Coordinates of C-alpha atoms in Angstrom, one line a residue:
M1 CA -12.3 -34.9 -62.5
S2 CA -14.2 -32.3 -64.8
W3 CA -17.7 -31.7 -65.1
G4 CA -17.2 -30.8 -68.8
T5 CA -16.3 -34.7 -69.3
E6 CA -18.7 -36.5 -66.4
L7 CA -21.4 -34.4 -66.5
W8 CA -21.8 -33.6 -70.1
D9 CA -25.4 -34.5 -70.3
Q10 CA -26.5 -32.7 -66.5
F11 CA -27.0 -29.0 -67.1
D12 CA -30.3 -28.5 -65.5
N13 CA -29.0 -30.5 -62.8
L14 CA -25.5 -28.4 -62.8
D15 CA -27.9 -25.6 -62.5
K16 CA -30.1 -27.1 -59.6
H17 CA -26.8 -27.4 -57.8
T18 CA -25.1 -23.9 -58.1
Q19 CA -28.2 -22.2 -57.6
W20 CA -28.9 -24.4 -53.9
G21 CA -24.6 -23.5 -53.3
I22 CA -25.4 -19.6 -53.5
D23 CA -28.7 -20.3 -51.4
F24 CA -26.3 -22.2 -48.7
L25 CA -23.8 -19.4 -49.1
E26 CA -26.8 -16.9 -48.2
K27 CA -27.9 -18.7 -45.4
Y28 CA -24.9 -19.2 -43.7
A29 CA -24.3 -15.4 -44.0
K30 CA -27.8 -14.4 -42.5
F31 CA -26.3 -16.9 -39.4
V32 CA -23.3 -14.8 -39.4
K33 CA -25.4 -11.7 -38.8
E34 CA -28.0 -13.1 -36.1
R35 CA -24.6 -14.6 -34.2
I36 CA -23.6 -10.3 -34.9
E37 CA -26.6 -9.4 -33.8
I38 CA -26.4 -11.7 -30.4
E39 CA -22.6 -10.5 -30.3
Q40 CA -23.8 -6.7 -30.1
N41 CA -26.9 -7.4 -27.5
Y42 CA -24.8 -9.4 -25.3
A43 CA -22.3 -6.2 -25.4
K44 CA -24.9 -3.9 -25.0
Q45 CA -26.3 -6.0 -22.1
L46 CA -23.1 -5.8 -20.2
R47 CA -22.5 -2.3 -21.0
N48 CA -25.9 -1.6 -19.5
L49 CA -24.8 -4.2 -16.4
V50 CA -21.6 -2.0 -15.4
K51 CA -23.6 1.2 -15.6
K52 CA -26.0 -0.1 -13.6
Y53 CA -23.9 -1.2 -10.8
C54 CA -21.0 1.7 -11.4
P55 CA -21.0 4.3 -8.4
K56 CA -22.2 7.8 -9.4
R57 CA -20.0 9.6 -7.6
S58 CA -20.6 13.2 -7.3
S59 CA -17.8 14.1 -4.3
K60 CA -14.3 12.7 -3.5
D61 CA -15.7 11.7 0.1
E62 CA -18.0 9.4 -1.6
E63 CA -15.6 7.8 -3.7
P64 CA -15.0 4.0 -2.4
R65 CA -12.2 3.2 -0.3
F66 CA -12.8 -0.4 0.9
T67 CA -10.3 -3.0 -1.0
S68 CA -13.5 -5.1 -1.2
C69 CA -15.5 -2.2 -3.3
I70 CA -12.5 -0.9 -4.9
A71 CA -12.2 -4.7 -6.5
F72 CA -15.6 -4.9 -7.4
F73 CA -15.4 -1.8 -9.4
N74 CA -12.6 -2.8 -10.8
I75 CA -14.0 -5.9 -12.1
L76 CA -16.8 -3.6 -13.5
N77 CA -14.3 -2.0 -15.3
E78 CA -12.7 -5.4 -16.6
L79 CA -15.9 -6.2 -17.6
N80 CA -16.7 -3.2 -19.3
D81 CA -13.2 -4.0 -21.2
Y82 CA -15.0 -7.6 -22.1
A83 CA -17.8 -5.7 -23.2
G84 CA -16.3 -4.3 -25.7
Q85 CA -14.0 -7.1 -27.3
R86 CA -17.2 -8.3 -27.6
E87 CA -18.1 -5.9 -29.7
V88 CA -14.7 -6.0 -31.7
V89 CA -16.0 -9.3 -32.7
A90 CA -19.5 -8.6 -33.8
E91 CA -17.7 -5.4 -35.8
E92 CA -14.9 -7.7 -37.1
M93 CA -17.6 -10.5 -38.0
G94 CA -19.4 -8.0 -40.1
H95 CA -16.6 -6.6 -42.2
R96 CA -14.8 -9.6 -42.2
V97 CA -17.5 -12.2 -43.1
Y98 CA -20.9 -11.0 -43.4
G99 CA -19.7 -8.5 -45.7
E100 CA -17.4 -10.3 -47.8
L101 CA -20.3 -13.3 -47.9
M102 CA -22.8 -10.8 -49.5
R103 CA -20.8 -8.9 -51.8
Y104 CA -19.0 -12.8 -52.9
S105 CA -23.2 -13.9 -53.4
H106 CA -24.0 -10.8 -55.6
D107 CA -21.0 -11.7 -57.7
L108 CA -21.7 -15.5 -57.5
K109 CA -25.2 -14.5 -59.1
T110 CA -23.9 -12.5 -61.9
E111 CA -21.4 -15.2 -62.6
R112 CA -23.6 -18.3 -62.5
K113 CA -26.2 -16.2 -65.0
M114 CA -24.0 -15.2 -67.3
H115 CA -22.2 -19.3 -67.1
L116 CA -25.8 -20.3 -67.6
Q117 CA -26.5 -18.1 -70.4
E118 CA -23.7 -19.3 -72.1
G119 CA -24.7 -22.8 -72.1
R120 CA -28.3 -22.4 -73.2
K121 CA -27.3 -20.7 -76.1
A122 CA -24.7 -23.3 -77.2
Q123 CA -27.4 -25.7 -76.5
Q124 CA -29.7 -23.5 -78.9
Y125 CA -27.6 -23.7 -81.3
L126 CA -27.0 -26.9 -81.7
D127 CA -30.3 -27.8 -81.9
M128 CA -30.7 -25.4 -84.5
C129 CA -28.1 -27.2 -86.6
W130 CA -29.8 -30.3 -85.8
K131 CA -33.1 -29.3 -87.1
Q132 CA -31.5 -27.6 -90.3
M133 CA -30.2 -31.5 -90.7
D134 CA -33.4 -32.9 -90.1
N135 CA -34.5 -30.6 -92.4
S136 CA -32.4 -31.6 -95.1
K137 CA -32.3 -35.5 -94.6
K138 CA -36.5 -35.3 -94.7
K139 CA -36.3 -32.7 -98.1
F140 CA -33.7 -36.0 -99.2
E141 CA -36.0 -38.3 -98.2
R142 CA -38.9 -36.8 -100.3
E143 CA -37.2 -35.9 -103.2
C144 CA -35.7 -39.6 -103.0
R145 CA -39.6 -41.0 -103.1
E146 CA -40.6 -39.1 -105.6
A147 CA -38.1 -39.6 -108.0
E148 CA -38.6 -43.8 -107.4
K149 CA -42.3 -43.3 -108.5
A150 CA -41.4 -41.5 -111.9
Q151 CA -38.8 -44.2 -112.0
Q152 CA -41.7 -47.0 -111.7
S153 CA -43.8 -44.8 -113.9
Y154 CA -41.8 -44.3 -116.6
E155 CA -40.8 -48.3 -116.8
R156 CA -44.5 -48.9 -116.9
L157 CA -44.7 -46.2 -120.1
D158 CA -42.0 -48.2 -121.6
N159 CA -43.3 -51.1 -121.5
D160 CA -46.9 -50.2 -122.5
T161 CA -47.1 -51.2 -126.6
N162 CA -50.3 -48.6 -126.6
A163 CA -48.1 -45.8 -125.0
T164 CA -47.4 -43.3 -127.5
K165 CA -43.7 -41.9 -127.8
A166 CA -44.6 -38.5 -126.4
D167 CA -46.1 -40.0 -123.6
V168 CA -42.8 -42.3 -122.6
E169 CA -40.2 -39.5 -123.3
K170 CA -42.2 -36.9 -121.1
A171 CA -41.9 -39.8 -118.4
K172 CA -38.5 -40.0 -118.8
Q173 CA -37.7 -36.3 -119.1
Q174 CA -39.6 -36.1 -115.1
L175 CA -37.4 -39.3 -114.3
N176 CA -34.5 -37.4 -115.2
L177 CA -35.6 -33.9 -113.0
R178 CA -36.6 -36.0 -109.8
T179 CA -33.4 -37.7 -110.2
H180 CA -31.2 -34.4 -110.6
M181 CA -33.3 -33.0 -107.2
A182 CA -32.8 -36.4 -105.5
D183 CA -29.2 -36.2 -105.4
E184 CA -28.8 -32.2 -105.0
N185 CA -30.7 -32.8 -101.8
K186 CA -28.6 -35.6 -100.9
N187 CA -25.7 -33.5 -101.4
E188 CA -27.3 -31.2 -99.1
Y189 CA -28.1 -33.5 -96.2
A190 CA -24.5 -35.0 -96.4
A191 CA -23.5 -31.4 -96.2
Q192 CA -25.6 -30.4 -93.2
L193 CA -24.8 -33.6 -91.8
Q194 CA -21.3 -32.7 -91.7
N195 CA -22.2 -29.7 -90.3
F196 CA -24.2 -31.1 -87.6
N197 CA -21.7 -33.2 -86.2
G198 CA -19.1 -31.0 -86.3
E199 CA -20.7 -28.5 -84.3
Q200 CA -22.2 -31.6 -82.2
H201 CA -18.3 -32.2 -81.3
K202 CA -17.4 -28.8 -80.7
H203 CA -20.6 -28.4 -78.2
Y204 CA -19.8 -31.8 -76.3
Y205 CA -15.8 -31.5 -76.4
I206 CA -15.6 -28.0 -76.2
V207 CA -18.0 -25.7 -75.9
I208 CA -19.8 -27.5 -73.1
P209 CA -17.1 -28.6 -71.3
Q210 CA -15.5 -25.1 -71.1
I211 CA -18.8 -23.9 -69.9
Y212 CA -19.0 -26.6 -67.1
K213 CA -15.6 -26.0 -66.1
Q214 CA -16.4 -22.5 -65.4
L215 CA -19.3 -23.6 -63.6
Q216 CA -17.1 -25.8 -61.3
E217 CA -14.3 -23.4 -60.7
M218 CA -17.2 -21.0 -59.4
D219 CA -19.2 -23.8 -57.4
E220 CA -15.2 -24.8 -56.1
R221 CA -14.2 -21.0 -55.1
R222 CA -18.2 -20.7 -53.4
T223 CA -16.7 -23.5 -51.3
I224 CA -13.3 -22.2 -50.6
K225 CA -14.8 -18.7 -49.9
L226 CA -17.1 -20.7 -47.3
S227 CA -14.2 -22.1 -46.1
E228 CA -12.4 -18.6 -45.6
C229 CA -15.6 -17.2 -43.8
Y230 CA -15.6 -20.5 -41.3
K231 CA -12.0 -19.8 -41.0
G232 CA -12.8 -15.9 -40.2
F233 CA -15.5 -16.6 -37.9
A234 CA -13.2 -18.4 -35.4
D235 CA -10.3 -16.1 -36.0
S236 CA -12.7 -13.3 -35.2
E237 CA -13.1 -14.4 -31.7
R238 CA -9.6 -15.9 -31.3
K239 CA -8.4 -12.4 -32.1
V240 CA -10.0 -11.2 -28.9
I241 CA -9.3 -14.4 -26.6
P242 CA -5.8 -12.6 -25.3
I243 CA -7.3 -9.5 -24.3
I244 CA -10.5 -11.3 -23.0
S245 CA -8.0 -13.4 -20.9
K246 CA -5.9 -9.9 -19.7
C247 CA -9.8 -8.8 -18.7
L248 CA -10.1 -12.0 -16.4
E249 CA -7.1 -11.8 -15.3
G250 CA -7.5 -8.6 -14.3
M251 CA -10.8 -9.7 -11.9
I252 CA -8.8 -12.3 -10.9
L253 CA -6.2 -10.1 -9.5
A254 CA -9.0 -7.7 -8.5
A255 CA -10.3 -10.8 -6.4
K256 CA -6.8 -11.3 -4.7
S257 CA -6.6 -7.8 -3.7
V258 CA -8.9 -7.8 -1.7
D259 CA -7.6 -7.2 1.9
E260 CA -9.9 -7.6 4.8
H261 CA -7.5 -6.3 7.6
R262 CA -7.2 -3.1 5.4
D263 CA -10.5 -2.6 5.2
S264 CA -11.2 -2.9 8.9
Q265 CA -8.4 -0.5 9.4
L266 CA -10.4 2.0 6.9
V267 CA -13.3 1.6 9.2
I268 CA -11.5 2.3 12.0
D269 CA -10.0 5.5 10.3
C270 CA -13.6 6.2 9.3
F271 CA -15.2 6.3 12.8
K272 CA -12.5 6.8 15.1
S273 CA -13.7 10.1 17.5
G274 CA -10.5 9.8 19.3
F275 CA -11.6 9.1 22.5
E276 CA -11.0 7.3 25.6
P277 CA -13.8 4.8 26.9
P278 CA -15.6 5.7 29.7
G279 CA -14.5 5.0 33.1
D280 CA -15.7 2.6 35.7
F281 CA -18.8 4.1 37.4
P282 CA -18.5 4.7 41.2
F283 CA -19.5 2.6 44.0
E284 CA -22.9 4.9 45.4
D285 CA -23.6 4.3 48.9
Y286 CA -27.2 5.4 50.0
S287 CA -26.5 4.6 53.5
Q288 CA -24.1 7.0 54.2
N289 CA -26.1 9.4 55.4
I290 CA -27.3 6.8 58.2
Y291 CA -23.5 6.2 59.2
R292 CA -22.7 9.5 59.7
T293 CA -25.9 10.7 61.9
I294 CA -24.5 7.4 64.1
S295 CA -20.8 8.4 63.9
D296 CA -19.4 11.4 65.5
G297 CA -17.5 12.6 62.2
T298 CA -17.8 16.0 61.2
I299 CA -21.1 16.6 59.3
S300 CA -21.7 19.3 55.9
T301 CA -21.9 22.5 56.8
P302 CA -25.0 24.6 56.3
K303 CA -23.4 26.0 53.4
Q304 CA -22.9 22.4 51.5
E305 CA -26.5 21.5 52.4
G306 CA -28.0 24.8 50.3
M307 CA -25.7 24.3 48.0
R308 CA -26.8 20.6 47.6
I309 CA -30.5 21.7 47.5
D310 CA -29.5 24.6 44.8
S311 CA -28.2 21.8 42.9
K312 CA -31.2 19.5 43.1
T313 CA -33.2 22.2 42.0
T314 CA -30.9 23.9 39.2
V315 CA -30.2 20.0 37.6
G316 CA -33.8 19.3 37.7
K317 CA -34.5 22.7 35.3
A318 CA -31.7 21.7 33.1
K319 CA -33.0 18.3 32.9
G320 CA -36.3 20.1 31.7
K321 CA -34.3 21.9 28.7
L322 CA -32.6 18.9 27.8
W323 CA -33.2 17.3 24.2
L324 CA -35.9 14.8 23.8
F325 CA -33.7 12.3 23.6
G326 CA -30.7 13.2 25.8
K327 CA -28.4 14.6 23.0
K328 CA -28.9 17.9 20.7
P329 CA -29.6 17.0 17.3
K330 CA -26.9 17.8 14.7
G331 CA -26.7 21.1 13.1
P332 CA -25.8 22.2 9.7
A333 CA -21.8 21.3 9.3
L334 CA -19.4 23.8 10.0
E335 CA -16.5 25.4 7.8
D336 CA -13.6 24.3 10.8
F337 CA -15.5 20.9 11.1
S338 CA -16.0 21.5 14.8
H339 CA -19.1 19.3 15.0
L340 CA -17.2 16.4 14.0
P341 CA -14.7 14.2 16.8
P342 CA -11.1 15.4 17.0
E343 CA -9.8 12.6 14.9
Q344 CA -12.5 13.0 11.9
R345 CA -11.7 16.8 12.5
R346 CA -7.9 16.5 11.8
K347 CA -8.8 14.0 8.9
K348 CA -11.0 16.5 7.2
L349 CA -8.5 19.6 8.0
Q350 CA -5.8 17.7 6.6
Q351 CA -7.3 16.6 3.4
R352 CA -8.6 20.4 2.6
I353 CA -5.1 21.6 3.0
D354 CA -4.2 19.0 0.2
E355 CA -6.7 20.0 -1.7
L356 CA -6.0 23.7 -1.3
N357 CA -2.4 23.0 -1.4
R358 CA -3.1 21.3 -5.3
E359 CA -5.1 24.2 -6.4
L360 CA -2.6 26.8 -5.2
Q361 CA 0.0 25.0 -7.5
K362 CA -2.3 24.9 -10.2
E363 CA -2.4 28.9 -9.9
T364 CA 1.5 29.4 -9.1
D365 CA 2.2 27.0 -12.6
Q366 CA -0.7 29.6 -14.6
K367 CA 0.7 32.3 -13.1
D368 CA 4.3 31.0 -13.9
A369 CA 3.1 30.7 -17.4
L370 CA 0.8 34.0 -17.9
I371 CA 4.6 36.1 -16.7
K372 CA 6.6 33.7 -19.8
M373 CA 4.2 34.9 -22.1
R374 CA 4.0 38.6 -21.1
D375 CA 7.6 37.9 -21.5
V376 CA 7.3 36.8 -24.8
Y377 CA 5.0 39.3 -26.1
E378 CA 7.1 42.2 -24.9
K379 CA 9.8 40.8 -26.9
N380 CA 7.9 39.9 -29.7
P381 CA 4.9 42.6 -29.9
Q382 CA 3.9 40.9 -33.2
M383 CA 2.7 38.4 -31.3
G384 CA 0.3 39.7 -28.9
D385 CA 0.0 42.6 -26.3
P386 CA 1.3 41.9 -23.2
S387 CA -1.6 43.9 -21.3
S388 CA -4.3 41.6 -22.3
L389 CA -2.8 39.4 -20.0
Q390 CA -2.7 41.8 -16.9
P391 CA -6.6 41.1 -16.0
K392 CA -5.6 37.1 -16.2
L393 CA -2.5 37.9 -14.1
A394 CA -4.4 39.7 -11.6
E395 CA -7.0 37.5 -11.4
T396 CA -4.6 34.7 -11.0
M397 CA -2.5 36.4 -8.2
S398 CA -5.9 37.0 -6.4
N399 CA -6.9 33.7 -6.2
M400 CA -3.5 32.5 -4.8
D401 CA -3.6 35.0 -2.0
R402 CA -7.2 34.0 -1.3
L403 CA -5.5 30.1 -1.4
R404 CA -2.9 31.1 1.0
M405 CA -5.3 32.7 3.5
E406 CA -7.8 29.8 3.5
I407 CA -4.3 27.1 3.8
H408 CA -3.3 29.4 7.1
K409 CA -6.4 29.5 8.4
N410 CA -7.1 25.8 8.2
E411 CA -3.6 25.0 9.2
A412 CA -4.5 27.0 12.4
W413 CA -7.4 24.9 13.1
L414 CA -5.5 21.6 12.7
S415 CA -2.7 22.7 15.0
E416 CA -5.1 23.8 17.5
V417 CA -6.8 20.5 17.1
E418 CA -3.6 18.2 17.0
G419 CA -2.3 20.0 20.1
K420 CA -5.8 19.2 22.3
V421 CA -5.1 15.4 21.0
A422 CA -1.6 15.4 22.5
A423 CA -2.7 17.4 25.5
R424 CA -5.5 14.7 26.1
T425 CA -3.2 12.2 25.5
D426 CA -0.5 13.3 28.3
R427 CA -3.1 13.6 30.5
R428 CA -4.4 10.3 30.0
H429 CA -0.9 8.6 30.4
S430 CA -0.9 10.9 34.2
S431 CA -4.3 10.1 35.0
D432 CA -3.2 7.3 37.1
I433 CA -1.2 9.5 39.1
N434 CA -2.6 12.6 39.1
H435 CA -6.8 13.1 39.9
L436 CA -8.5 15.6 40.5
V437 CA -11.0 15.5 43.3
T438 CA -14.2 16.5 42.4
Q439 CA -17.1 17.8 44.6
G440 CA -18.5 16.4 47.4
R441 CA -15.5 13.5 47.9
E442 CA -14.9 12.7 51.5
S443 CA -11.2 13.0 52.7
P444 CA -9.2 10.2 54.0
E445 CA -10.1 11.7 57.6
G446 CA -14.2 11.0 56.8
S447 CA -14.8 15.3 56.2
Y448 CA -15.5 17.2 53.7
T449 CA -13.9 19.9 52.0
D450 CA -16.0 22.9 51.1
D451 CA -13.9 24.9 49.2
A452 CA -14.9 24.8 45.4
N453 CA -11.6 26.0 44.4
Q454 CA -9.6 23.6 46.3
E455 CA -11.9 20.5 44.9
V456 CA -10.6 21.4 41.3
R457 CA -6.8 22.1 42.0
G458 CA -5.6 20.6 44.8
P459 CA -3.9 17.7 44.8
P460 CA -4.4 14.3 44.1
Q461 CA -5.6 11.8 46.8
Q462 CA -3.7 9.2 45.4
H463 CA -4.4 6.5 48.2
A464 CA -8.1 6.6 48.5
H465 CA -9.5 4.1 50.2
P466 CA -12.0 1.7 47.8
N467 CA -15.1 2.2 50.3
E468 CA -15.2 5.8 49.8
F469 CA -18.6 6.7 49.3
D470 CA -20.7 10.0 47.8
D471 CA -23.2 11.2 50.6
E472 CA -25.0 13.4 48.8
F473 CA -27.7 12.0 47.2
E474 CA -31.3 12.9 46.8
D475 CA -34.2 10.9 44.9
D476 CA -33.4 12.6 41.9
D477 CA -29.8 12.0 42.0
P478 CA -27.4 14.1 39.0
L479 CA -25.2 12.5 37.1
P480 CA -21.4 11.6 38.3
A481 CA -18.8 13.4 36.7
I482 CA -16.4 11.7 34.8
G483 CA -14.1 14.1 34.3
H484 CA -13.3 18.4 34.0
C485 CA -12.8 20.8 31.5
K486 CA -11.6 24.7 30.7
A487 CA -13.4 26.7 28.6
I488 CA -10.8 27.7 26.0
Y489 CA -13.2 29.9 24.5
P490 CA -16.4 31.6 25.9
F491 CA -20.3 30.7 24.8
D492 CA -22.6 32.3 25.1
G493 CA -25.3 29.1 25.0
H494 CA -28.7 31.1 24.0
N495 CA -30.2 27.9 22.6
E496 CA -32.3 26.1 24.5
G497 CA -30.4 23.1 26.5
T498 CA -26.8 25.0 25.9
L499 CA -24.6 26.0 29.3
A500 CA -23.1 29.1 28.7
M501 CA -19.4 29.6 30.2
K502 CA -16.8 32.2 30.2
E503 CA -13.4 31.4 29.1
G504 CA -11.0 30.3 31.7
E505 CA -13.8 28.6 33.7
I506 CA -13.4 25.3 35.0
L507 CA -17.0 22.8 34.7
Y508 CA -17.3 19.5 35.6
I509 CA -17.9 16.7 32.5
I510 CA -20.8 14.3 33.1
E511 CA -21.3 13.3 29.5
E512 CA -18.8 13.1 26.5
D513 CA -19.2 14.2 23.1
K514 CA -21.0 11.0 21.3
G515 CA -19.6 12.6 17.9
D516 CA -22.1 15.6 17.6
G517 CA -19.3 18.3 18.6
W518 CA -21.6 18.8 21.8
T519 CA -20.5 17.7 25.6
R520 CA -22.6 17.5 28.8
A521 CA -20.6 19.8 31.2
R522 CA -22.2 20.9 35.0
R523 CA -21.4 24.1 36.9
Q524 CA -20.5 23.9 40.5
N525 CA -23.4 25.4 41.3
G526 CA -25.5 22.4 39.7
E527 CA -26.8 24.0 36.7
E528 CA -26.0 21.6 33.2
G529 CA -26.3 22.0 30.0
Y530 CA -24.1 21.2 26.8
V531 CA -20.9 23.4 25.0
P532 CA -19.3 22.9 21.7
T533 CA -16.3 20.2 22.5
S534 CA -14.0 22.6 20.6
Y535 CA -14.4 25.3 23.0
I536 CA -13.7 23.1 25.9
D537 CA -10.1 21.5 27.0
V538 CA -11.3 18.1 28.3
T539 CA -9.7 15.8 31.0
L540 CA -11.5 12.7 31.9
E541 CA -11.0 11.3 35.3
K542 CA -11.5 7.6 35.5
N543 CA -11.9 7.5 39.2
S544 CA -14.1 10.6 39.5
K545 CA -17.5 10.4 41.2
G546 CA -19.9 12.9 40.7
S547 CA -20.5 15.4 42.5

């Protein structure tokens, strides 16, 4: 199977076919280029999508901790890697397929042009040989006709009796000349014919087959190159399939890592205040005064009545000083996190201590490195001046001292918080057998005590009758006490709505800390206000009544 033997007379069709082959090659190259653009745009859009949904964290506090969030961010990372693999596909196609096709197309055009020029030259040479042979043939034919005319003229004069001998001799000489010229043209024609036949045989059996064979080989190489590019096109994507599979497996693992129980526990750890839920509200019996008037029981002393009236008046004033929504607005974050609930404050302090310890370790490592460098400089002065390291070493030592002081200060705050939590826990465990009697509580005998210290520090009434009621209620009743507290530090209470207290002073708790760092308390004289939760030691009473 050869174009040179099968298609010896199809030069124009082979010209068209080879041009179509190059056009098809360039058409496929254009297809690959557009596919590369699609891959690049796809990868770019994926990266933009990942960037859009990735968190913009400015501090460690904003880092996601829930497993569902972590899984989503892991999926985004895997998707970003997936986008990178699409870019690898585009790059591989551009280098291995498109670039190779464009280079090969240029070489193919040059080779095709050369072969076609050789074919045209061979055809032109054959045409030239044919023209020479045809001219010699026509000339021989013309001379043969002229010799024939000379023969006829000589015979006519030779048979004519009236013709002179000179005319006959002249006709004879003309015949001999024409015959000689016809013989020469005959030999020339024979030589040209033989040469043309040789060149034609050479053209159709050697030159043209060779040129067409080269065109055939060129076209077959083009077909092979297309086949290789088809394979490379697929291999470019097949190579990244294992990595893409790992990305997808990573997404599946991220999905499996979601733990709803852990997330629920994180919610608890994040928002847990460390306080106990409020106790039951006591039953408030407004008929106590009626029964007391009828009965012969001991009534309250004038001192107590005066205290009650003053309590009402003071409470009213205190209520007028409260904030708009019954709770002081949150202020700026304090250095010791005292504005946070105990549990959150403990976690924040522990986190800060860990960070300071890490910074201290870095400074310690830097100090050791500087000392080693200084020793090296002292032993080898040509390497450097030891005194040049002294400022940096002094700065490092200063940073270490500062960090140690910070750690000590935060550890003191942490110990304070942990001590309060532990003390509060112990009190809660013993609350069932050690409740304090609040002011105005009725004794089992139906009498009332008017000793404030005894009311706060007196022994608990372990078997109080369930039908004991408070008798000191007016139209505008104060909130019932839910426990008591002891002031650990003094507090000035200059701001509106706050309550000043002295160190060691005993106060009643009428409203727990809602997470803003403030607890609402009341003095024994009825004055109410907010005090810092971190300044008091709180004991909640489940069965206490309002004073």
